[in-house]
Amino acid sequence: MDSITIIIAVSAFVLGGGLSYIIWNKALEAKARKVIEEAEAEGEVIKKDKMLQAKEKFIQLKAEHEKYVNDKNSKLASAENRIKQKESNLAQRNEELKRKNKELEALRENLNLQLQRVEKEKEKIEKSHRQQVEQLEAISGLTAAEAKDMLIESLKDEAKTEAMAYINDIMDEAKLNANKLAKKLVIETVQRVGTETSIENAVTVFHIESDEIKGRIIGREGRNIRALEAATGIEIIVDDTPESIILSGFDPIRREIARLALHQLVTDGRIHPARIEEVVNKVKKQLEEEFIETGKRTAIDLGIHGLHPEIIKLVGKMKYRSSYGQNLLQHSRETANLCAIMATELGLNPKIAKRAGLLHDIGKVITDQPDLPHAISGMKFAEAHKEKPEVVNAIGAHHDEIEMTSLYAPIVQVCDAISGARPGARREIAESYIQRLKDLEALALSYPGVLKTYAIQAGRELRVIVGHDKVSDKESEALSYEIARKIQEDMTYPGQVKVTVIRETRAVNYAK
C-alpha cells in the first residue's frame, strides 16, 4: 500500500513538473522574441546613424578634396603665368642683345677705321721725328745716343745734388725734433747713475814689512823668484824701492794670483820652489771660487736672477779685466743700470735691459775663441747657456756685428757708449790717440778737392778745407755727409765726430 502511494505521488509530481516546464519554456520564447525585436529595432537605429555619419564624412572629404584640387589648379595657373612672363622677358632681352650686338659691330668697325687713321698719323709723326733728329744731329754734331747720355748725366748730377740737399733738410728736421728728447733721455739716465774714473795700470805693488824679506823671496841664486815667475807668468821686480815689490804684467788675474801667493808665502815664512808651486795652485782655486762669489754678489746687487753658473763665473772674472783703463765689471754694472733706467723711460722691461747690459761685454773674458769679435763670442756663449733671445741679440748687436731685432739692442749700444764716452771713463795711450787723429785727417784728405784737414777738440771735430774752385756749396754738403759716413764705417772712436767742411773765396791785392 505504501509503495503504490509513493508511485502515485511521484507520477503526479512528474506530470506537474512537465506542465510547469512547458509553461516556463513558452514564456522564455516570448521574452526572447521581444528581446530580438528590440535589438533589431535598435540595430536599425544605429545603422541609420552610422549611414548618416558616413554620408557626412564623405561629403566633408569630398569638399576638402575639391578645395585641394582648386588650390593646385590655382598654383599651376599662377606658375604658368610666371613662366609665360619669363618667356616674354627673355624674348625682350634677346631682342635687346641682338640690338646691342649690332651696335657693337658698328663701333668695332668705327674703331678699326680710327686705328688705321692713327697708325697712318703715327707713321707720319715718326717720319717727321726722324727727320728732326737727323737735322738736330747735323746741327749739333752729336748723335742721338750721345745727346741722350749727356742729358742723363746732367739730370743725374742735378738729381743727386737736389737729393743730397733734401736729405740734409730731412736730417736737420729730424735732429731738431728728436735731439731734444734724446738729449733729455740721455742726460737723465747719466745723472741717475754714479760713475767712477778709470785707472790704467799694468803693475801691482806688493807691500812688505821689511826689506829682509826681499832676499828670502829672491832665494839662493834667484831660484825662488824664478819659480814664482814661472808659476804665475808675472814679472816680479825687486829693486831699491823701500818695503815694496812690483808685480808687472798685462793680465790682472795673473797679477792677483801672484799677489795672493806672495802674501801667503810671506805670512807662512816657508819660501821654496815646491812650496811656491803648491801655494800658487791653491790660490788659483781660491780665485776661481772668488769669481763665482763675485758673480753671484753682482747678480744679487743688480737684482738679476736665473743666470747660468758658467755665466756667473765669467761675470766674476770681469773684475780682473779692463777696457781702455776702465774696469770691465764696473763698466758692465754701470751699463746695466743705464739700460734699466733707459728701458723704464721708454716703457720696456727693465729686467731684460739690465740683464743684457750686464752681459754685453762677457765675450771679453772668453779666451777659447780668440778669432771671433767679443760681441759674437759673447752672443754664442749666452745662446749656448739658454739666455733669452732679446739678451742674446743685444749682446751680439751692440757693435753692429749682427742685425738688431729688438729695442733692447740699441739701448745696450747707447748705454755702452755713454759709459765709455763720459768724461773720466777711459784713458787712451798717447800713441793710439795721435794715430787716431792722423787717421781722421788722412781719411778726409783722400777725397778730391780737399786741401787741408785739422782734427781738433781731441778728435771730436774734423775741420775740412776745400778749394772754392773745385767744390761747390752743394757739393760741400755732400762731401761732409760722405766723410762722416766713411768715418762711421771705417774707424773706432769714443762718442761722436763732428765733420765741418769749410769753403771760402778770398780776393787778395797789394798796393805798391
Short mmCIF file of C-alpha atoms in Angstrom, two decimals, residues 2 18 34 74 119 123 130 135 139 155 185 197 217 255 270 283 295 302 378 384 402 409 440 458 465 474 500:
data_model
loop_
_atom_site.label_atom_id
_atom_site.label_comp_id
_atom_site.label_asym_id
_atom_site.label_seq_id
_atom_site.Cartn_x
_atom_site.Cartn_y
_atom_site.Cartn_z
CA ASP A 2 2.67 2.27 0.83
CA GLY A 18 6.40 18.78 -17.05
CA LYS A 34 10.73 40.52 -27.63
CA SER A 74 45.31 77.96 -58.97
CA GLU A 119 98.62 104.29 -87.44
CA GLU A 123 103.94 106.79 -89.16
CA ARG A 130 113.44 111.03 -87.59
CA GLN A 135 118.55 117.74 -88.62
CA ILE A 139 123.37 120.92 -86.47
CA LEU A 155 119.92 115.18 -64.91
CA LEU A 185 116.71 110.96 -22.02
CA THR A 197 137.01 107.30 -13.14
CA ILE A 217 161.71 85.97 -1.95
CA ARG A 255 148.91 89.69 -11.09
CA ARG A 270 158.29 78.91 4.09
CA VAL A 283 145.50 80.44 -4.83
CA GLY A 295 129.45 86.99 -9.95
CA LEU A 302 121.57 94.24 -9.67
CA GLY A 378 129.65 86.51 -26.00
CA ALA A 384 124.53 78.12 -25.58
CA ILE A 402 124.70 91.41 -36.47
CA ALA A 409 119.90 96.08 -28.66
CA LEU A 440 140.98 111.07 -39.28
CA ALA A 458 140.69 115.78 -29.03
CA ILE A 465 139.10 122.94 -46.01
CA LYS A 474 126.07 121.98 -52.65
CA THR A 500 132.84 120.64 -40.77
#
